[in-house]
PDB file of C-alpha atoms and ligand atoms in Angstrom:
ATOM      1  CA  GLU A   1      15.950  45.771  75.391  1.00  0.00           C
ATOM      2  CA  GLU A   2      14.242  48.014  72.229  1.00  0.00           C
ATOM      3  CA  GLN A   3      17.092  48.294  70.760  1.00  0.00           C
ATOM      4  CA  LYS A   4      18.067  44.634  70.368  1.00  0.00           C
ATOM      5  CA  GLN A   5      13.862  44.330  68.761  1.00  0.00           C
ATOM      6  CA  PHE A   6      14.488  47.445  67.182  1.00  0.00           C
ATOM      7  CA  ARG A   7      17.807  45.592  65.316  1.00  0.00           C
ATOM      8  CA  ASN A   8      16.056  41.704  64.316  1.00  0.00           C
ATOM      9  CA  ILE A   9      13.142  44.603  62.477  1.00  0.00           C
ATOM     10  CA  PHE A  10      16.222  45.406  60.908  1.00  0.00           C
ATOM     11  CA  ARG A  11      17.034  42.362  59.630  1.00  0.00           C
ATOM     12  CA  GLN A  12      13.805  40.732  58.603  1.00  0.00           C
ATOM     13  CA  ILE A  13      13.529  44.602  56.693  1.00  0.00           C
ATOM     14  CA  ALA A  14      16.812  44.108  55.142  1.00  0.00           C
ATOM     15  CA  GLY A  15      17.332  40.559  54.393  1.00  0.00           C
ATOM     16  CA  ASP A  16      20.918  38.655  54.641  1.00  0.00           C
ATOM     17  CA  ASP A  17      22.736  41.360  52.592  1.00  0.00           C
ATOM     18  CA  MET A  18      21.874  44.089  56.142  1.00  0.00           C
ATOM     19  CA  GLU A  19      20.467  46.864  54.056  1.00  0.00           C
ATOM     20  CA  ILE A  20      18.014  48.238  53.040  1.00  0.00           C
ATOM     21  CA  ASN A  21      17.333  49.153  49.810  1.00  0.00           C
ATOM     22  CA  ALA A  22      13.777  51.061  47.930  1.00  0.00           C
ATOM     23  CA  GLU A  23      11.119  47.988  47.921  1.00  0.00           C
ATOM     24  CA  GLU A  24      11.871  47.209  51.322  1.00  0.00           C
ATOM     25  CA  LEU A  25      11.551  50.429  52.594  1.00  0.00           C
ATOM     26  CA  ARG A  26       8.974  51.268  50.378  1.00  0.00           C
ATOM     27  CA  ASN A  27       7.331  47.790  52.193  1.00  0.00           C
ATOM     28  CA  VAL A  28       7.769  48.763  56.289  1.00  0.00           C
ATOM     29  CA  LEU A  29       6.429  52.861  55.335  1.00  0.00           C
ATOM     30  CA  ASN A  30       3.497  50.948  53.169  1.00  0.00           C
ATOM     31  CA  ASN A  31       3.109  48.173  56.812  1.00  0.00           C
ATOM     32  CA  VAL A  32       3.113  50.498  59.217  1.00  0.00           C
ATOM     33  CA  VAL A  33       1.176  53.893  57.595  1.00  0.00           C
ATOM     34  CA  LYS A  34      -1.921  51.694  57.094  1.00  0.00           C
ATOM     35  CA  LYS A  35      -1.588  50.935  61.111  1.00  0.00           C
ATOM     36  CA  HIS A  36      -2.338  54.352  60.896  1.00  0.00           C
ATOM     37  CA  LYS A  37      -5.531  55.560  60.525  1.00  0.00           C
ATOM     38  CA  ASP A  38      -5.478  59.303  61.651  1.00  0.00           C
ATOM     39  CA  LEU A  39      -2.392  59.389  59.078  1.00  0.00           C
ATOM     40  CA  ARG A  40      -4.662  59.433  55.015  1.00  0.00           C
ATOM     41  CA  SER A  41      -2.177  58.421  52.477  1.00  0.00           C
ATOM     42  CA  GLU A  42      -1.823  56.391  48.981  1.00  0.00           C
ATOM     43  CA  GLY A  43       0.794  54.582  50.187  1.00  0.00           C
ATOM     44  CA  PHE A  44       4.295  55.764  49.953  1.00  0.00           C
ATOM     45  CA  GLU A  45       6.062  55.186  45.928  1.00  0.00           C
ATOM     46  CA  LEU A  46       8.488  53.553  44.490  1.00  0.00           C
ATOM     47  CA  GLU A  47       9.931  57.093  43.765  1.00  0.00           C
ATOM     48  CA  SER A  48       9.611  58.700  46.885  1.00  0.00           C
ATOM     49  CA  CYS A  49      11.305  55.840  49.123  1.00  0.00           C
ATOM     50  CA  ARG A  50      14.508  56.029  46.236  1.00  0.00           C
ATOM     51  CA  SER A  51      14.345  59.705  47.067  1.00  0.00           C
ATOM     52  CA  MET A  52      14.939  58.787  50.502  1.00  0.00           C
ATOM     53  CA  ILE A  53      17.696  56.294  50.688  1.00  0.00           C
ATOM     54  CA  ALA A  54      19.215  58.967  48.396  1.00  0.00           C
ATOM     55  CA  LEU A  55      19.269  61.767  51.010  1.00  0.00           C
ATOM     56  CA  MET A  56      19.288  59.503  54.313  1.00  0.00           C
ATOM     57  CA  ASP A  57      23.146  57.103  52.850  1.00  0.00           C
ATOM     58  CA  THR A  58      25.453  58.890  54.566  1.00  0.00           C
ATOM     59  CA  ASP A  59      28.024  56.261  53.114  1.00  0.00           C
ATOM     60  CA  GLY A  60      27.136  56.181  49.700  1.00  0.00           C
ATOM     61  CA  SER A  61      26.628  52.628  49.813  1.00  0.00           C
ATOM     62  CA  GLY A  62      23.403  52.752  48.018  1.00  0.00           C
ATOM     63  CA  LYS A  63      20.821  51.515  49.811  1.00  0.00           C
ATOM     64  CA  ILE A  64      21.122  52.592  53.833  1.00  0.00           C
ATOM     65  CA  ASN A  65      22.582  50.121  56.356  1.00  0.00           C
ATOM     66  CA  PHE A  66      21.122  49.821  60.772  1.00  0.00           C
ATOM     67  CA  ASP A  67      21.646  52.980  61.605  1.00  0.00           C
ATOM     68  CA  GLU A  68      20.820  55.082  58.240  1.00  0.00           C
ATOM     69  CA  PHE A  69      17.268  52.975  59.016  1.00  0.00           C
ATOM     70  CA  ARG A  70      17.586  53.823  62.870  1.00  0.00           C
ATOM     71  CA  HIS A  71      18.404  57.647  62.262  1.00  0.00           C
ATOM     72  CA  LEU A  72      15.696  57.662  59.741  1.00  0.00           C
ATOM     73  CA  TRP A  73      13.719  55.858  61.417  1.00  0.00           C
ATOM     74  CA  ASP A  74      13.446  58.262  64.665  1.00  0.00           C
ATOM     75  CA  LYS A  75      12.515  61.587  62.495  1.00  0.00           C
ATOM     76  CA  ILE A  76       9.388  59.415  60.931  1.00  0.00           C
ATOM     77  CA  LYS A  77       8.711  58.775  64.439  1.00  0.00           C
ATOM     78  CA  SER A  78       9.307  62.760  65.464  1.00  0.00           C
ATOM     79  CA  TRP A  79       7.579  63.824  62.018  1.00  0.00           C
ATOM     80  CA  GLN A  80       4.284  61.753  62.477  1.00  0.00           C
ATOM     81  CA  LYS A  81       3.656  63.416  65.727  1.00  0.00           C
ATOM     82  CA  ILE A  82       4.240  67.155  64.842  1.00  0.00           C
ATOM     83  CA  PHE A  83       1.800  65.980  61.491  1.00  0.00           C
ATOM     84  CA  LYS A  84      -0.505  64.764  64.147  1.00  0.00           C
ATOM     85  CA  ARG A  85      -0.936  67.733  66.544  1.00  0.00           C
ATOM     86  CA  TYR A  86      -1.473  69.758  63.214  1.00  0.00           C
ATOM     87  CA  ASP A  87      -3.195  67.885  61.070  1.00  0.00           C
ATOM     88  CA  THR A  88      -6.268  69.444  64.062  1.00  0.00           C
ATOM     89  CA  ASP A  89      -9.307  68.899  61.361  1.00  0.00           C
ATOM     90  CA  HIS A  90      -7.773  65.452  62.368  1.00  0.00           C
ATOM     91  CA  SER A  91      -8.626  64.962  58.195  1.00  0.00           C
ATOM     92  CA  GLY A  92      -5.431  63.044  57.323  1.00  0.00           C
ATOM     93  CA  THR A  93      -3.962  65.830  55.919  1.00  0.00           C
ATOM     94  CA  ILE A  94      -1.561  68.784  56.476  1.00  0.00           C
ATOM     95  CA  ASN A  95      -3.671  71.761  55.155  1.00  0.00           C
ATOM     96  CA  SER A  96      -0.775  75.071  54.030  1.00  0.00           C
ATOM     97  CA  TYR A  97      -1.416  77.096  57.012  1.00  0.00           C
ATOM     98  CA  GLU A  98      -0.758  74.040  59.439  1.00  0.00           C
ATOM     99  CA  MET A  99       2.426  72.812  57.118  1.00  0.00           C
ATOM    100  CA  ARG A 100       3.679  76.536  57.810  1.00  0.00           C
ATOM    101  CA  ASN A 101       3.399  75.463  61.374  1.00  0.00           C
ATOM    102  CA  ALA A 102       4.684  71.365  61.600  1.00  0.00           C
ATOM    103  CA  VAL A 103       7.513  72.864  59.516  1.00  0.00           C
ATOM    104  CA  ASN A 104       8.136  75.513  62.221  1.00  0.00           C
ATOM    105  CA  ASP A 105       7.869  72.590  65.015  1.00  0.00           C
ATOM    106  CA  ALA A 106      10.383  70.350  63.056  1.00  0.00           C
ATOM    107  CA  GLY A 107      13.052  73.342  63.741  1.00  0.00           C
ATOM    108  CA  PHE A 108      12.675  74.569  59.490  1.00  0.00           C
ATOM    109  CA  ARG A 109      12.809  78.222  59.655  1.00  0.00           C
ATOM    110  CA  LEU A 110      12.142  78.576  55.739  1.00  0.00           C
ATOM    111  CA  ASN A 111      10.508  81.828  54.333  1.00  0.00           C
ATOM    112  CA  ASN A 112       7.980  82.578  52.402  1.00  0.00           C
ATOM    113  CA  GLN A 113       8.746  81.900  49.201  1.00  0.00           C
ATOM    114  CA  LEU A 114       9.563  78.720  50.191  1.00  0.00           C
ATOM    115  CA  TYR A 115       6.501  77.530  52.580  1.00  0.00           C
ATOM    116  CA  HIS A 116       4.941  78.850  48.821  1.00  0.00           C
ATOM    117  CA  ILE A 117       7.854  76.685  46.737  1.00  0.00           C
ATOM    118  CA  ILE A 118       6.716  74.120  49.047  1.00  0.00           C
ATOM    119  CA  THR A 119       2.788  73.028  48.884  1.00  0.00           C
ATOM    120  CA  MET A 120       3.207  73.509  45.167  1.00  0.00           C
ATOM    121  CA  ARG A 121       5.514  70.547  44.967  1.00  0.00           C
ATOM    122  CA  TYR A 122       3.990  68.131  48.063  1.00  0.00           C
ATOM    123  CA  ALA A 123      -0.515  69.877  48.433  1.00  0.00           C
ATOM    124  CA  ASP A 124      -2.738  68.062  46.245  1.00  0.00           C
ATOM    125  CA  LYS A 125      -5.222  70.050  44.386  1.00  0.00           C
ATOM    126  CA  ASN A 126      -6.592  71.077  47.951  1.00  0.00           C
ATOM    127  CA  MET A 127      -4.307  72.114  48.808  1.00  0.00           C
ATOM    128  CA  ASN A 128      -3.654  69.561  51.522  1.00  0.00           C
ATOM    129  CA  ILE A 129      -0.380  66.697  52.136  1.00  0.00           C
ATOM    130  CA  ASP A 130      -0.745  63.530  53.249  1.00  0.00           C
ATOM    131  CA  PHE A 131       1.083  61.576  54.655  1.00  0.00           C
ATOM    132  CA  ASP A 132       3.489  60.265  52.539  1.00  0.00           C
ATOM    133  CA  SER A 133       4.388  63.139  50.859  1.00  0.00           C
ATOM    134  CA  PHE A 134       4.629  65.643  54.168  1.00  0.00           C
ATOM    135  CA  VAL A 135       7.615  62.996  55.321  1.00  0.00           C
ATOM    136  CA  CYS A 136       9.985  62.697  51.783  1.00  0.00           C
ATOM    137  CA  CYS A 137       9.319  67.206  52.383  1.00  0.00           C
ATOM    138  CA  PHE A 138      10.530  66.633  55.575  1.00  0.00           C
ATOM    139  CA  VAL A 139      13.633  64.160  55.266  1.00  0.00           C
ATOM    140  CA  ARG A 140      14.856  66.201  51.556  1.00  0.00           C
ATOM    141  CA  LEU A 141      14.875  69.559  54.094  1.00  0.00           C
ATOM    142  CA  ASP A 142      16.441  67.704  56.603  1.00  0.00           C
ATOM    143  CA  ALA A 143      18.865  66.791  54.051  1.00  0.00           C
ATOM    144  CA  MET A 144      19.830  69.576  52.522  1.00  0.00           C
ATOM    145  CA  PHE A 145      20.110  71.172  55.801  1.00  0.00           C
ATOM    146  CA  ARG A 146      21.687  69.782  57.001  1.00  0.00           C
ATOM    147  CA  ALA A 147      24.697  68.580  53.853  1.00  0.00           C
ATOM    148  CA  PHE A 148      24.962  73.311  53.624  1.00  0.00           C
ATOM    149  CA  HIS A 149      26.213  72.715  56.954  1.00  0.00           C
ATOM    150  CA  ALA A 150      28.697  70.453  55.868  1.00  0.00           C
ATOM    151  CA  PHE A 151      29.753  72.049  53.339  1.00  0.00           C
ATOM    152  CA  ASP A 152      29.470  75.537  55.836  1.00  0.00           C
ATOM    153  CA  LYS A 153      32.542  74.662  57.933  1.00  0.00           C
ATOM    154  CA  ASP A 154      33.355  77.969  59.198  1.00  0.00           C
ATOM    155  CA  GLY A 155      29.597  79.075  59.839  1.00  0.00           C
ATOM    156  CA  ASP A 156      29.314  81.378  58.360  1.00  0.00           C
ATOM    157  CA  GLY A 157      25.749  80.520  55.989  1.00  0.00           C
ATOM    158  CA  ILE A 158      28.016  81.041  52.842  1.00  0.00           C
ATOM    159  CA  ILE A 159      28.961  77.712  50.991  1.00  0.00           C
ATOM    160  CA  LYS A 160      31.056  78.449  47.757  1.00  0.00           C
ATOM    161  CA  LEU A 161      30.303  75.214  45.408  1.00  0.00           C
ATOM    162  CA  ASN A 162      31.628  73.702  41.903  1.00  0.00           C
ATOM    163  CA  VAL A 163      29.160  72.842  39.207  1.00  0.00           C
ATOM    164  CA  LEU A 164      29.966  69.193  39.750  1.00  0.00           C
ATOM    165  CA  GLU A 165      29.558  69.612  43.860  1.00  0.00           C
ATOM    166  CA  TRP A 166      26.386  70.984  43.011  1.00  0.00           C
ATOM    167  CA  LEU A 167      25.054  68.031  41.210  1.00  0.00           C
ATOM    168  CA  GLN A 168      26.943  65.902  42.660  1.00  0.00           C
ATOM    169  CA  LEU A 169      23.747  66.789  45.963  1.00  0.00           C
ATOM    170  CA  THR A 170      21.525  67.952  43.281  1.00  0.00           C
ATOM    171  CA  LEU A 171      21.269  64.573  41.936  1.00  0.00           C
ATOM    172  CA  TYR A 172      21.655  62.835  44.487  1.00  0.00           C
ATOM    173  CA  ALA A 173      18.727  63.030  46.172  1.00  0.00           C
TER     174      ALA A 173
HETATM  175  O1  ISA B   1       6.039  53.081  64.717  1.00  0.00           O
HETATM  176  C1  ISA B   1       5.445  53.289  64.674  1.00  0.00           C
HETATM  177  O2  ISA B   1       3.920  52.709  64.294  1.00  0.00           O
HETATM  178  C2  ISA B   1       4.754  55.459  65.241  1.00  0.00           C
HETATM  179  S1  ISA B   1       5.440  54.816  66.677  1.00  0.00           S
HETATM  180  C3  ISA B   1       5.767  55.190  64.652  1.00  0.00           C
HETATM  181  C4  ISA B   1       5.903  55.678  63.138  1.00  0.00           C
HETATM  182  C5  ISA B   1       3.921  56.232  62.085  1.00  0.00           C
HETATM  183  C6  ISA B   1       4.215  55.956  60.782  1.00  0.00           C
HETATM  184  C7  ISA B   1       5.542  55.865  60.287  1.00  0.00           C
HETATM  185  I1  ISA B   1       5.516  55.823  57.932  1.00  0.00           I
HETATM  186  C8  ISA B   1       6.601  55.168  60.458  1.00  0.00           C
HETATM  187  C9  ISA B   1       6.344  55.456  62.581  1.00  0.00           C
HETATM  188 CA1   CA B   2      23.874  53.504  53.383  1.00  0.00          CA
END
């Protein structure tokens, strides 16, 4: 039942091409985030939605289909729970200290330099990360870890890429 309902929601968002593009993704994300008073956001930017599409577009269609969208939606649902869990002062934003715990709770294992990079890339001038930046950061972390493991066939933690393979990975993101 829930599955059928979700498919109907998807159909409404996607329109008759049954694929979601960046504008459609931005509209649905902004409509939902508005309902959550405890998620501070100036709204998802179109560019961020283009990036999330690229990162989740596993079949290279340039848009996200039902499975790709459901995959993204399930991740965002779980990440918003983490966001609320670590927004300990209920500011609606995550500070750089809270972010370290949130990243860990989501299962990402990083090092100090990477935590610093995340803060530089996603935090505002007060070192706070709002919800849409938080989601964009996690979509990118998730997609980049998945891409690495897809290349790391023998699981030894080392991959070998030529420059064009590297550009395919880093440009369409
Ligand atoms: O679906 C919802 O409103 C809650 S349960 C999860 C959620 C919250 C924010 C976003 I953007 C997307 C999904
Ligand atoms: Ca696709």
